[in-house]
């Protein structure tokens, strides 16, 4: 059995409501930009609250060069575009990519549910005797999110996979790629998550009474809930040896991850299980709790999540936990993309030495006893960051990233 390899992040691709591409995304994180606005992707008539976070300025033809764009749903377009951004950011050209064994793993909650919404609406309007649009039907299978990346980038030796572990799926995908690279099964991993905003999920959260009237305010005494969102975050992972050989820029080292599923409740997280997940991740990374400088929380802005997660953090890290931020205040809740965007932001924070803020913040809920870095980013000498993703059904996933150092100090 091969000795496990050190794995580093050398490329990042991002589509989000606060910016597309790593440079714009980095600036937005530093500035504390919020991407909330009225939803335009579907008719919100009849809903009491109608705000969300949509990706603006996305031009798929800028990033998708080989596949027929009209045959791809919006979530697949996001995935392919973010993957191309990430490999370009990593400095990998297509000739190099073609010879590599690649693991492509994409996490998602809804897949192409927006396309299904539109197809069903048309069926209802025209009647059951009217045949379904075969072009739209062809966009629906979720496996296309990963398969389309392999086809677009011409990766003949790729293993594509799609994971549907809901709002923790991005971290699940990153863990899958991490195992493939550190175990020597793949030369690179192209991993992350993607989802497009859709009526079905928006309606579900609306019926649960979890949608905020204006902004998402995690950990705030006046929070009202979340705002649904869309986007994609994709990372390129490779061994440290490979990155050194190529002279690649290294954003961060991926140190380890943890997963568990408690099936405690359909929607409510379980404190002990969330804490155990972070402990599993720290053990896999070989990192002590006291060495962690920042937690990028799941932080949805709902009382159930925020209180449970902050108590779990204090259970793991003690009475003086590391700074804990919630990026959903800026990005909204992008479902399967959420923890992948969190991992991208964590790598950027480690590389550039700052902590992104929890924006829209007024007064911290006394039941959430953490420093959420309210409203303004701060410079910080970060060495280790834990990125959480929690999902319905008790699917939890935590990823540990560290500042790249030539010799591990831990």
C-alpha positions as MATLAB code, in Angstrom:
seq = 'XXXXXXXXXXXXXXXXXXXXXXXXXXXXXXXXXXXXXXXXXXXXXXXXXXXXXXXXXXXXXXXXXXXXXXXXXXXXXXXXXXXXXXXXXXXXXXXXXXXXXXXXXXXXXXXXXXXXXXXXXXXXXXXXXXXXXXXXXXXXXXXXXXXXXXXXXXXXXXXXXXXXXXXXXXXXXXXXXXXXXXXXXXXXXXXXXXXXXXXXXXXXXXXXXXXXXXXXXXXXXXXXXXXXXXXXXXXXXXXXXXXXXXXXXXXXXXXXXXXXXXXXXXXXXXXXXXXXXXXXXXXXXXXXXXXXXXXXXXXXXXXXXXXXXXXXXXXXXXXXXXXXXXXXXXXXXXXXXXXXXXXXXXXXXXXXXXXXXXXXXXXXXXXXXXXXXXXXXXXXXXXXXXXXXXXXXXXXXXXXXXXXXXXXXX';
ca = [
       0.000    0.000    0.000;
       1.322    3.430   -0.968;
       2.242    5.929    1.742;
      -0.547    8.599    1.934;
       0.437   11.719    0.063;
       0.099   15.320    1.195;
      -2.706   16.953   -0.818;
      -2.888   20.627   -1.734;
      -5.386   22.996   -3.351;
      -3.919   24.537   -6.500;
      -7.000   25.753   -8.373;
     -10.327   27.384   -7.455;
     -13.381   28.041   -9.623;
     -16.324   29.983   -8.211;
     -19.735   31.190   -9.322;
     -21.702   32.991   -6.622;
     -24.045   35.858   -5.902;
     -21.114   37.984   -4.704;
     -18.774   37.349   -7.596;
     -17.610   34.971  -10.299;
     -14.027   33.788  -10.527;
     -11.490   33.611   -7.737;
     -10.317   37.229   -7.920;
     -13.801   38.761   -7.734;
     -14.834   36.263   -5.064;
     -11.776   37.108   -2.957;
     -12.482   40.841   -3.159;
     -16.122   40.271   -2.202;
     -15.164   38.165    0.815;
     -12.744   40.821    1.990;
     -15.282   43.631    1.471;
     -18.130   41.698    3.109;
     -20.390   41.971    0.084;
     -23.956   40.604    0.303;
     -25.563   39.131   -2.833;
     -29.212   39.176   -1.735;
     -31.929   40.482   -4.034;
     -35.367   39.732   -5.524;
     -35.587   36.292   -7.142;
     -35.938   36.516  -10.940;
     -35.398   32.874  -11.982;
     -39.045   31.929  -11.401;
     -42.359   33.558  -10.620;
     -42.578   34.206   -6.874;
     -46.201   35.341   -6.957;
     -48.024   33.979   -3.923;
     -44.965   33.682   -1.704;
     -44.825   35.964    1.320;
     -41.053   36.398    1.108;
     -39.323   36.585   -2.255;
     -35.610   37.317   -1.846;
     -32.697   35.042   -2.658;
     -29.132   34.979   -3.932;
     -28.726   34.518   -7.696;
     -25.596   34.384   -9.820;
     -25.360   37.498  -11.992;
     -23.246   38.089  -15.061;
     -22.801   34.413  -15.877;
     -21.931   33.903  -19.541;
     -21.685   30.141  -20.121;
     -20.168   30.520  -23.580;
     -17.145   32.151  -21.925;
     -16.316   28.871  -20.184;
     -18.077   26.061  -22.076;
     -16.423   25.585  -25.444;
     -17.196   22.050  -26.590;
     -20.542   20.938  -25.234;
     -23.800   22.276  -26.722;
     -24.888   24.742  -24.035;
     -28.575   24.417  -24.911;
     -28.426   20.752  -23.873;
     -27.113   21.571  -20.380;
     -29.232   22.632  -17.426;
     -28.164   25.641  -15.361;
     -26.594   23.566  -12.561;
     -24.568   21.586  -15.109;
     -23.473   24.807  -16.770;
     -22.347   26.119  -13.381;
     -20.388   22.925  -12.700;
     -18.614   22.855  -16.055;
     -17.804   26.565  -15.953;
     -16.431   26.417  -12.396;
     -14.366   23.343  -13.291;
     -12.803   25.108  -16.259;
     -12.086   28.143  -14.074;
     -10.422   25.886  -11.506;
      -8.135   24.028  -13.927;
      -7.159   27.290  -15.586;
      -6.469   28.785  -12.176;
      -4.298   25.751  -11.430;
      -2.273   26.399  -14.564;
      -3.204   23.065  -16.167;
      -3.587   23.032  -19.935;
      -5.609   20.452  -21.818;
      -2.582   18.541  -23.037;
      -1.457   18.000  -19.429;
      -4.972   17.142  -18.292;
      -5.490   14.509  -20.976;
      -2.726   12.337  -19.561;
      -3.859   12.483  -15.944;
      -5.993   10.099  -13.931;
      -8.706   12.432  -12.663;
     -11.349   12.020   -9.991;
     -14.338   14.287  -10.688;
     -16.800   14.402   -7.804;
     -19.651   16.905   -7.611;
     -22.059   17.385   -4.719;
     -25.578   18.634   -5.285;
     -28.935   18.903   -3.564;
     -31.310   19.568   -6.438;
     -29.404   18.516   -9.552;
     -31.494   19.932  -12.378;
     -34.704   20.300  -10.369;
     -35.288   23.704  -11.963;
     -35.523   22.020  -15.365;
     -37.968   19.490  -13.923;
     -40.051   22.350  -12.489;
     -40.297   23.922  -15.932;
     -41.119   20.639  -17.663;
     -43.899   19.851  -15.198;
     -45.346   23.366  -15.472;
     -45.495   22.953  -19.238;
     -47.114   19.543  -18.893;
     -49.781   20.942  -16.570;
     -50.420   23.875  -18.902;
     -50.654   21.805  -22.084;
     -52.199   18.636  -20.696;
     -50.937   15.097  -20.114;
     -51.423   14.120  -23.755;
     -48.738   16.614  -24.797;
     -45.338   14.874  -25.063;
     -42.567   16.081  -22.761;
     -39.845   18.195  -24.290;
     -37.100   15.652  -24.915;
     -34.376   18.305  -24.894;
     -35.387   19.342  -21.370;
     -35.787   15.710  -20.270;
     -32.232   15.031  -21.423;
     -30.913   17.674  -19.041;
     -32.400   16.054  -15.931;
     -30.063   13.183  -14.887;
     -27.847   14.431  -12.072;
     -24.868   12.331  -13.117;
     -24.400   14.783  -15.969;
     -22.945   17.339  -13.559;
     -19.716   15.324  -13.336;
     -19.881   13.613  -16.715;
     -20.164   16.953  -18.502;
     -16.928   18.126  -16.860;
     -15.082   15.057  -18.184;
     -16.511   15.606  -21.673;
     -15.885   19.348  -21.762;
     -12.293   19.074  -20.517;
     -11.612   15.906  -22.540;
     -10.476   13.737  -19.660;
     -10.422   10.173  -21.023;
      -9.075    8.719  -17.772;
     -11.540   10.440  -15.438;
     -13.819    8.769  -12.892;
     -16.961   10.946  -12.600;
     -19.272   10.777   -9.584;
     -22.168   12.834   -8.203;
     -23.093   12.800   -4.501;
     -26.560   13.849   -3.387;
     -25.981   14.393    0.319;
     -27.874   17.665    0.251;
     -26.370   20.701    1.978;
     -23.200   18.865    3.040;
     -22.580   17.431   -0.436;
     -19.754   19.811   -1.366;
     -17.651   18.697    1.581;
     -18.500   15.054    0.845;
     -17.194   15.546   -2.700;
     -13.995   17.187   -1.455;
     -13.414   14.254    0.904;
     -13.915   11.809   -1.958;
     -11.322   13.559   -4.094;
      -8.954   13.876   -1.151;
      -9.004   10.101   -0.635;
      -8.414    9.438   -4.337;
      -5.371   11.722   -4.486;
      -3.773   10.912   -1.136;
      -4.216    7.168   -1.800;
      -2.613    7.370   -5.244;
      -5.754    6.381   -7.162;
      -5.887    9.713   -9.012;
      -3.323   12.286  -10.130;
      -5.741   15.156   -9.658;
      -9.224   15.653   -8.269;
     -11.721   18.175   -9.599;
     -14.229   18.399   -6.774;
     -16.899   20.635   -5.300;
     -20.588   21.352   -5.488;
     -23.221   23.101   -7.584;
     -26.884   23.975   -7.488;
     -29.175   26.374   -9.350;
     -31.927   28.173   -7.498;
     -35.300   26.516   -8.087;
     -38.923   26.923   -7.129;
     -39.255   23.477   -5.527;
     -36.591   24.028   -2.869;
     -37.645   27.626   -2.318;
     -41.242   26.464   -1.762;
     -40.071   23.793    0.673;
     -38.164   26.230    2.866;
     -41.030   28.719    2.592;
     -43.501   26.105    3.859;
     -41.157   25.405    6.785;
     -41.226   29.116    7.632;
     -37.457   29.384    7.315;
     -37.098   32.128    4.680;
     -36.004   35.562    5.884;
     -37.877   38.703    4.883;
     -34.732   40.595    3.878;
     -31.277   39.206    4.734;
     -29.742   36.148    6.321;
     -28.328   37.021    9.776;
     -26.606   33.966   11.259;
     -26.032   33.996   15.034;
     -28.020   37.241   15.349;
     -30.681   37.753   18.014;
     -33.024   39.146   15.319;
     -32.431   36.499   12.654;
     -35.442   35.278   10.684;
     -33.973   32.434    8.679;
     -32.107   31.749    5.455;
     -32.252   32.882    1.840;
     -31.959   30.218   -0.839;
     -29.182   30.685   -3.359;
     -27.312   29.225   -6.293;
     -23.702   28.848   -7.334;
     -20.774   26.497   -7.721;
     -17.429   25.984   -6.036;
     -14.801   23.676   -7.546;
     -11.302   22.908   -6.277;
      -8.357   21.258   -7.994;
      -6.526   18.889   -5.645;
      -3.179   17.281   -6.343;
      -0.265   15.958   -4.351;
       2.264   18.364   -2.923;
       4.915   16.586   -4.979;
       2.941   17.207   -8.192;
       2.396   20.867   -7.346;
       6.090   21.356   -6.610;
       7.060   19.651   -9.858;
       4.741   21.951  -11.840;
       5.692   25.052   -9.895;
       2.005   25.556   -9.112;
       0.671   28.159   -6.693;
      -0.672   26.509   -3.552;
      -3.665   28.061   -1.797;
      -3.786   25.626    1.111;
      -3.142   22.076    2.189;
      -6.121   19.766    2.635;
      -5.378   18.071    5.935;
      -8.354   15.790    6.498;
     -12.098   15.435    6.737;
     -14.834   13.753    8.753;
     -18.297   12.445    7.852;
     -21.159   10.984    9.821;
     -24.905   10.491    9.540;
     -27.028   10.244   12.676;
     -30.544   10.195   11.137;
     -31.565   11.999   14.341;
     -34.261   14.160   12.732;
     -35.400   15.006    9.186;
     -34.333   18.655    9.471;
     -32.837   19.410   12.910;
     -29.094   18.886   13.516;
     -27.937   16.925   16.557;
     -25.320   18.626   18.749;
     -23.410   15.492   19.729;
     -23.302   14.265   16.148;
     -22.091   17.607   14.770;
     -19.379   17.734   17.438;
     -18.362   14.151   16.659;
     -18.056   15.004   12.966;
     -15.626   17.858   13.698;
     -13.655   15.561   16.020;
     -13.421   12.928   13.268;
     -12.119   15.559   10.862;
      -9.507   16.824   13.333;
      -8.359   13.256   14.027;
      -8.051   12.515   10.315;
      -6.049   15.731    9.885;
      -3.819   15.073   12.878;
      -4.764   18.479   14.280;
      -5.543   19.361   17.898;
      -8.592   21.499   18.638;
      -6.346   24.197   20.136;
      -4.521   24.547   16.793;
      -7.645   25.646   14.886;
      -7.821   29.396   14.167;
     -11.169   29.645   12.396;
     -14.400   27.712   11.882;
     -16.370   28.346    8.711;
     -19.741   27.310   10.064;
     -22.722   25.865    8.262;
     -24.466   28.912    9.791;
     -27.847   29.011    8.052;
     -29.381   31.789   10.140;
     -32.106   29.548   11.577;
     -32.366   29.292   15.375;
     -32.205   25.501   15.336;
     -29.027   25.337   13.290;
     -27.189   28.270   14.819;
     -27.731   27.329   18.455;
     -26.992   23.638   17.916;
     -23.886   24.263   15.806;
     -22.363   26.855   18.144;
     -22.940   24.556   21.126;
     -21.249   21.736   19.209;
     -18.322   24.035   18.429;
     -17.944   24.908   22.108;
     -18.186   21.190   22.947;
     -15.187   20.521   20.678;
     -13.126   23.679   21.206;
     -14.022   24.641   24.776;
     -15.111   27.946   26.321;
     -12.885   30.058   24.065;
     -13.632   28.649   20.615;
     -11.929   29.987   17.499;
     -13.591   32.757   15.510;
     -16.636   31.302   13.778;
     -18.059   32.902   10.639;
     -21.137   32.189    8.516;
     -20.611   32.891    4.824;
     -24.308   32.336    4.077;
     -24.889   35.896    5.255;
     -23.048   36.959    2.082;
     -23.760   34.020   -0.248;
     -27.156   32.742    0.840;
     -27.722   29.012    1.146;
     -26.579   27.468   -2.124;
     -27.397   23.916   -1.002;
     -24.972   21.414   -2.558;
     -22.575   24.217   -3.439;
     -22.568   25.726    0.057;
     -19.777   23.814    1.759;
     -17.712   23.766   -1.454;
     -17.892   27.568   -1.546;
     -17.002   27.521    2.159;
     -13.939   25.385    1.419;
     -12.915   27.728   -1.403;
     -13.293   30.723    0.914;
     -11.315   28.926    3.633;
      -8.429   28.236    1.229;
      -8.477   31.865    0.092;
      -8.516   33.115    3.695;
      -5.490   30.957    4.529;
      -3.606   32.122    1.437;
      -4.348   35.830    1.894;
      -4.384   36.071    5.690;
      -7.820   37.418    6.527;
     -11.110   36.311    8.081;
     -14.257   36.995    6.015;
     -17.030   38.546    8.087;
     -20.534   37.498    9.067;
     -22.413   40.387    7.458;
     -25.873   41.847    8.155;
     -25.101   41.420   11.851;
     -26.690   43.510   14.632;
     -26.556   41.777   18.007;
     -25.214   38.308   18.722;
     -27.761   35.874   20.146;
     -26.662   35.116   23.744;
     -27.334   31.450   22.963;
     -24.639   31.573   20.237;
     -21.521   32.243   22.287;
     -18.943   32.739   19.548;
     -17.079   35.625   17.928;
     -18.733   35.727   14.496;
     -16.490   38.547   13.154;
     -19.440   40.883   12.544;
     -19.727   42.884    9.324;
     -16.064   43.588    8.568;
     -13.235   41.254    7.585;
     -10.136   41.264    9.736;
      -6.504   40.428    8.951;
      -5.401   37.212   10.610;
      -2.420   34.909   10.647;
      -4.433   31.772    9.930;
      -2.903   28.323   10.034;
      -5.835   25.906   10.328;
      -9.498   26.298    9.303;
     -12.409   23.879    9.816;
     -15.208   24.113    7.239;
     -18.588   22.630    8.220;
     -21.470   21.365    6.109;
     -24.655   20.031    7.753;
     -27.564   18.509    5.880;
     -31.106   17.255    6.387;
     -31.254   13.748    7.780;
     -28.172   14.289    9.937;
     -25.590   14.158    7.142;
     -22.600   16.060    8.515;
     -19.244   16.736    6.841;
     -16.276   18.765    8.110;
     -13.117   19.516    6.141;
      -9.834   20.719    7.663;
      -7.546   22.985    5.640;
      -4.149   24.307    6.646;
      -1.812   27.018    5.455;
       0.733   25.479    3.167;
       4.115   25.011    4.776;
       6.905   23.066    3.116;
       7.483   21.003    6.241;
       4.420   20.060    8.320;
       4.655   21.624   11.777;
       1.795   19.661   13.261;
];
